[in-house]
Amino acid sequence: MPEQPPSEIVNSLFADLPQVHAELGNPEGGVWRTDRPCYEFIADRCEPQWRTLETGLGLSTMLFVLIGTEHTCVAPWKSEIDNLLLHCRDRQIATERLTLIQGFSDDVLSTLPQTELDLVLIDGGHGFPTPMIDWYYSAGRLRQGGVLVIDDVHLPAVRLLLGYLDADPRWTSIVKTPKWVAYERESNGPLRESHAQQRFWSI
C-alpha cells in the first residue's frame, strides 16, 4: 500500500489543487474533478506497484502520481498536460512513473502496448460512442479482479455503457453513486466477442 495512508494522500490532493484547466473553461478549483469519495475509493484500492490508465486528465491524474502507480493518461489538450507537469515540477513531485499522451482516446488507445492493467478510470469524452470505445480498448486490458471506475454516469452515452455492464455477469458492481461507479472484472483478455456470447444482453 502507499507509504502515506490513503486518507492523507487525498487530504494533500485537495489541499493543493493543480491549476491545469484555466485555459479550458476554468472550472471551480481550476481543475476538472469528480466527487471526493471517488478519489478516496481509488486511493484505498490502489497500490504503488499497480499499473493504471485513465482517459481524460484531471484531479485524478494527480492522485495517481501521489500514489505512485505506473500510470498512463490519455488527454487531448497540450495546455492541461503542460500545466500538470509544471505543478509537479514546482513541488518536486516525481513523475517518472507517469506517461502523458496527448491525443483523443479513440486514436490513441488501440496503439498502446497491451500490458495488463490493475485499474482503469474512464473520464474522457462523454459523447456517444466515446465511453464505449474507451471501455473496449482499456478495460479489455484489465486483469481478472481489476477495477473499472467510470465517471459522469448521468450522461446518456455513459448510461448506455452501464446498462451493458450491469447485465454482464463478468462485471461485478462495487460502488454505485449518482456521479460515478466502480466494477470488478471477473474475467480477463480482450473484450472482442460475438453476439452469441452476449445472450444476457437485451434492449
Short mmCIF file of C-alpha atoms in Angstrom, two decimals:
data_model
loop_
_atom_site.label_atom_id
_atom_site.label_comp_id
_atom_site.label_asym_id
_atom_site.label_seq_id
_atom_site.Cartn_x
_atom_site.Cartn_y
_atom_site.Cartn_z
CA MET A 1 0.00 0.00 0.00
CA PRO A 2 1.14 3.65 -0.32
CA GLU A 3 3.57 4.86 2.36
CA GLN A 4 1.03 7.52 3.32
CA PRO A 5 -2.41 6.37 4.48
CA PRO A 6 -4.97 6.81 1.67
CA SER A 7 -6.82 9.48 3.65
CA GLU A 8 -3.65 11.57 3.95
CA ILE A 9 -2.98 11.27 0.22
CA VAL A 10 -6.48 12.55 -0.57
CA ASN A 11 -6.18 15.34 2.00
CA SER A 12 -2.93 16.53 0.42
CA LEU A 13 -4.52 16.28 -3.03
CA PHE A 14 -7.39 18.60 -2.09
CA ALA A 15 -5.12 20.94 -0.14
CA ASP A 16 -3.16 21.83 -3.29
CA LEU A 17 -5.36 21.54 -6.37
CA PRO A 18 -3.36 21.56 -9.63
CA GLN A 19 -4.40 24.54 -11.76
CA VAL A 20 -4.47 22.74 -15.08
CA HIS A 21 -7.69 23.85 -16.78
CA ALA A 22 -7.62 27.65 -16.68
CA GLU A 23 -7.49 27.74 -20.49
CA LEU A 24 -10.24 25.12 -20.82
CA GLY A 25 -13.24 26.74 -19.18
CA ASN A 26 -11.55 27.41 -15.82
CA PRO A 27 -13.74 25.10 -13.70
CA GLU A 28 -14.16 25.68 -9.97
CA GLY A 29 -10.85 25.00 -8.27
CA GLY A 30 -9.01 25.24 -11.59
CA VAL A 31 -9.23 21.53 -12.39
CA TRP A 32 -11.87 19.09 -13.61
CA ARG A 33 -12.83 16.66 -10.87
CA THR A 34 -15.49 14.33 -9.55
CA ASP A 35 -16.80 13.69 -6.04
CA ARG A 36 -14.23 13.32 -3.27
CA PRO A 37 -15.37 9.76 -2.33
CA CYS A 38 -14.23 8.60 -5.77
CA TYR A 39 -10.67 9.69 -5.00
CA GLU A 40 -10.89 8.09 -1.58
CA PHE A 41 -12.00 4.84 -3.21
CA ILE A 42 -9.13 4.90 -5.71
CA ALA A 43 -6.56 5.76 -3.04
CA ASP A 44 -7.82 2.96 -0.82
CA ARG A 45 -7.72 0.39 -3.64
CA CYS A 46 -4.51 1.28 -5.45
CA GLU A 47 -1.04 0.08 -4.56
CA PRO A 48 2.15 1.73 -5.84
CA GLN A 49 3.10 -1.31 -7.93
CA TRP A 50 -0.19 -1.21 -9.83
CA ARG A 51 -0.49 -0.30 -13.50
CA THR A 52 -3.29 2.21 -14.04
CA LEU A 53 -4.77 4.03 -17.02
CA GLU A 54 -7.26 6.85 -17.44
CA THR A 55 -8.91 8.69 -20.28
CA GLY A 56 -9.14 12.39 -19.57
CA LEU A 57 -6.82 14.44 -17.38
CA GLY A 58 -7.93 15.96 -14.11
CA LEU A 59 -7.53 15.81 -10.36
CA SER A 60 -7.45 12.02 -10.61
CA THR A 61 -4.22 12.21 -12.63
CA MET A 62 -2.54 13.98 -9.75
CA LEU A 63 -3.90 11.35 -7.38
CA PHE A 64 -2.27 8.53 -9.33
CA VAL A 65 1.01 10.48 -9.28
CA LEU A 66 0.82 10.85 -5.50
CA ILE A 67 0.02 7.17 -5.01
CA GLY A 68 2.94 6.30 -7.28
CA THR A 69 1.30 3.84 -9.68
CA GLU A 70 2.70 3.21 -13.14
CA HIS A 71 0.13 5.47 -14.71
CA THR A 72 -0.87 6.30 -18.28
CA CYS A 73 -3.16 9.24 -19.01
CA VAL A 74 -4.60 9.97 -22.46
CA ALA A 75 -5.65 13.61 -22.79
CA PRO A 76 -6.30 15.77 -25.87
CA TRP A 77 -5.05 19.20 -24.81
CA LYS A 78 -1.40 20.27 -24.60
CA SER A 79 -2.13 23.01 -22.07
CA GLU A 80 -3.51 20.63 -19.43
CA ILE A 81 -0.54 18.30 -19.84
CA ASP A 82 1.96 21.16 -19.57
CA ASN A 83 0.19 22.63 -16.55
CA LEU A 84 0.15 19.33 -14.68
CA LEU A 85 3.85 18.75 -15.29
CA LEU A 86 4.60 22.32 -14.17
CA HIS A 87 2.60 21.75 -10.98
CA CYS A 88 4.64 18.64 -10.21
CA ARG A 89 7.96 20.24 -11.13
CA ASP A 90 7.34 23.29 -8.91
CA ARG A 91 6.70 20.97 -5.97
CA GLN A 92 9.46 18.48 -6.79
CA ILE A 93 6.92 15.69 -7.18
CA ALA A 94 8.36 12.75 -9.11
CA THR A 95 6.69 11.94 -12.43
CA GLU A 96 8.97 9.13 -13.66
CA ARG A 97 6.09 6.64 -13.47
CA LEU A 98 3.64 8.94 -15.26
CA THR A 99 3.07 8.70 -19.02
CA LEU A 100 1.03 11.54 -20.52
CA ILE A 101 -0.11 11.01 -24.10
CA GLN A 102 -1.63 13.92 -25.98
CA GLY A 103 -4.42 12.83 -28.28
CA PHE A 104 -8.01 11.71 -28.44
CA SER A 105 -8.64 8.33 -26.88
CA ASP A 106 -10.28 6.86 -29.99
CA ASP A 107 -6.99 7.50 -31.84
CA VAL A 108 -4.59 6.55 -29.04
CA LEU A 109 -5.90 3.60 -27.02
CA SER A 110 -5.67 0.99 -29.77
CA THR A 111 -2.00 1.87 -30.36
CA LEU A 112 -0.82 1.36 -26.76
CA PRO A 113 1.16 -1.70 -25.60
CA GLN A 114 -1.27 -4.33 -24.39
CA THR A 115 0.22 -4.71 -20.93
CA GLU A 116 -2.13 -5.89 -18.21
CA LEU A 117 -3.76 -3.23 -16.03
CA ASP A 118 -4.96 -3.20 -12.44
CA LEU A 119 -7.29 -0.19 -12.58
CA VAL A 120 -8.89 1.83 -15.37
CA LEU A 121 -10.68 5.18 -14.99
CA ILE A 122 -12.94 6.25 -17.86
CA ASP A 123 -13.48 10.00 -17.64
CA GLY A 124 -12.58 11.41 -21.05
CA GLY A 125 -15.03 12.24 -23.84
CA HIS A 126 -18.64 11.56 -22.94
CA GLY A 127 -20.33 11.85 -26.33
CA PHE A 128 -21.55 8.63 -27.96
CA PRO A 129 -19.71 6.33 -28.68
CA THR A 130 -16.55 7.53 -26.88
CA PRO A 131 -17.23 5.91 -23.48
CA MET A 132 -17.78 2.56 -25.22
CA ILE A 133 -14.55 2.94 -27.21
CA ASP A 134 -12.64 3.82 -24.06
CA TRP A 135 -14.09 0.80 -22.27
CA TYR A 136 -13.41 -1.57 -25.17
CA TYR A 137 -9.73 -0.70 -25.54
CA SER A 138 -8.82 -0.04 -21.90
CA ALA A 139 -11.00 -2.36 -19.83
CA GLY A 140 -10.02 -5.22 -22.12
CA ARG A 141 -6.55 -4.94 -20.59
CA LEU A 142 -7.78 -5.28 -17.01
CA ARG A 143 -6.68 -8.41 -15.19
CA GLN A 144 -9.26 -10.61 -13.53
CA GLY A 145 -10.05 -8.83 -10.28
CA GLY A 146 -9.03 -5.49 -11.77
CA VAL A 147 -11.08 -2.36 -11.08
CA LEU A 148 -13.02 -0.24 -13.57
CA VAL A 149 -14.12 3.26 -12.49
CA ILE A 150 -16.46 5.35 -14.65
CA ASP A 151 -17.36 9.00 -14.01
CA ASP A 152 -20.31 11.16 -15.10
CA VAL A 153 -22.82 8.32 -15.10
CA HIS A 154 -25.73 10.74 -15.52
CA LEU A 155 -24.81 11.35 -19.17
CA PRO A 156 -26.71 9.35 -21.83
CA ALA A 157 -23.78 7.60 -23.53
CA VAL A 158 -22.33 6.59 -20.17
CA ARG A 159 -25.72 5.25 -19.05
CA LEU A 160 -25.82 3.02 -22.13
CA LEU A 161 -22.46 1.54 -21.20
CA LEU A 162 -23.57 0.96 -17.61
CA GLY A 163 -26.68 -0.82 -18.82
CA TYR A 164 -24.47 -3.35 -20.58
CA LEU A 165 -22.06 -3.75 -17.65
CA ASP A 166 -24.91 -4.27 -15.19
CA ALA A 167 -26.28 -7.06 -17.38
CA ASP A 168 -22.92 -8.78 -17.92
CA PRO A 169 -22.11 -11.24 -15.10
CA ARG A 170 -18.42 -10.78 -15.87
CA TRP A 171 -18.57 -7.34 -14.22
CA THR A 172 -19.44 -7.05 -10.54
CA SER A 173 -20.67 -3.72 -9.20
CA ILE A 174 -18.58 -2.45 -6.27
CA VAL A 175 -19.85 1.11 -5.85
CA LYS A 176 -22.80 2.94 -7.38
CA THR A 177 -23.37 6.66 -6.87
CA PRO A 178 -25.29 9.27 -8.88
CA LYS A 179 -21.93 10.62 -10.15
CA TRP A 180 -19.53 7.66 -10.52
CA VAL A 181 -19.44 3.87 -10.34
CA ALA A 182 -16.88 1.11 -9.91
CA TYR A 183 -16.82 -2.51 -11.08
CA GLU A 184 -14.57 -5.50 -10.55
CA ARG A 185 -13.72 -7.59 -13.59
CA GLU A 186 -14.48 -11.30 -13.25
CA SER A 187 -12.74 -12.34 -16.48
CA ASN A 188 -9.65 -11.37 -18.46
CA GLY A 189 -8.45 -10.89 -22.01
CA PRO A 190 -9.75 -8.77 -24.90
CA LEU A 191 -13.42 -7.82 -25.00
CA ARG A 192 -13.90 -8.83 -28.62
CA GLU A 193 -16.66 -11.46 -28.94
CA SER A 194 -19.72 -12.42 -30.97
CA HIS A 195 -23.31 -11.60 -30.12
CA ALA A 196 -23.84 -15.27 -29.26
CA GLN A 197 -21.64 -14.75 -26.20
CA GLN A 198 -23.87 -11.92 -25.00
CA ARG A 199 -27.22 -13.63 -24.51
CA PHE A 200 -27.56 -11.84 -21.17
CA TRP A 201 -27.88 -8.56 -23.09
CA SER A 202 -31.19 -7.19 -24.38
CA ILE A 203 -32.57 -3.73 -25.00
#
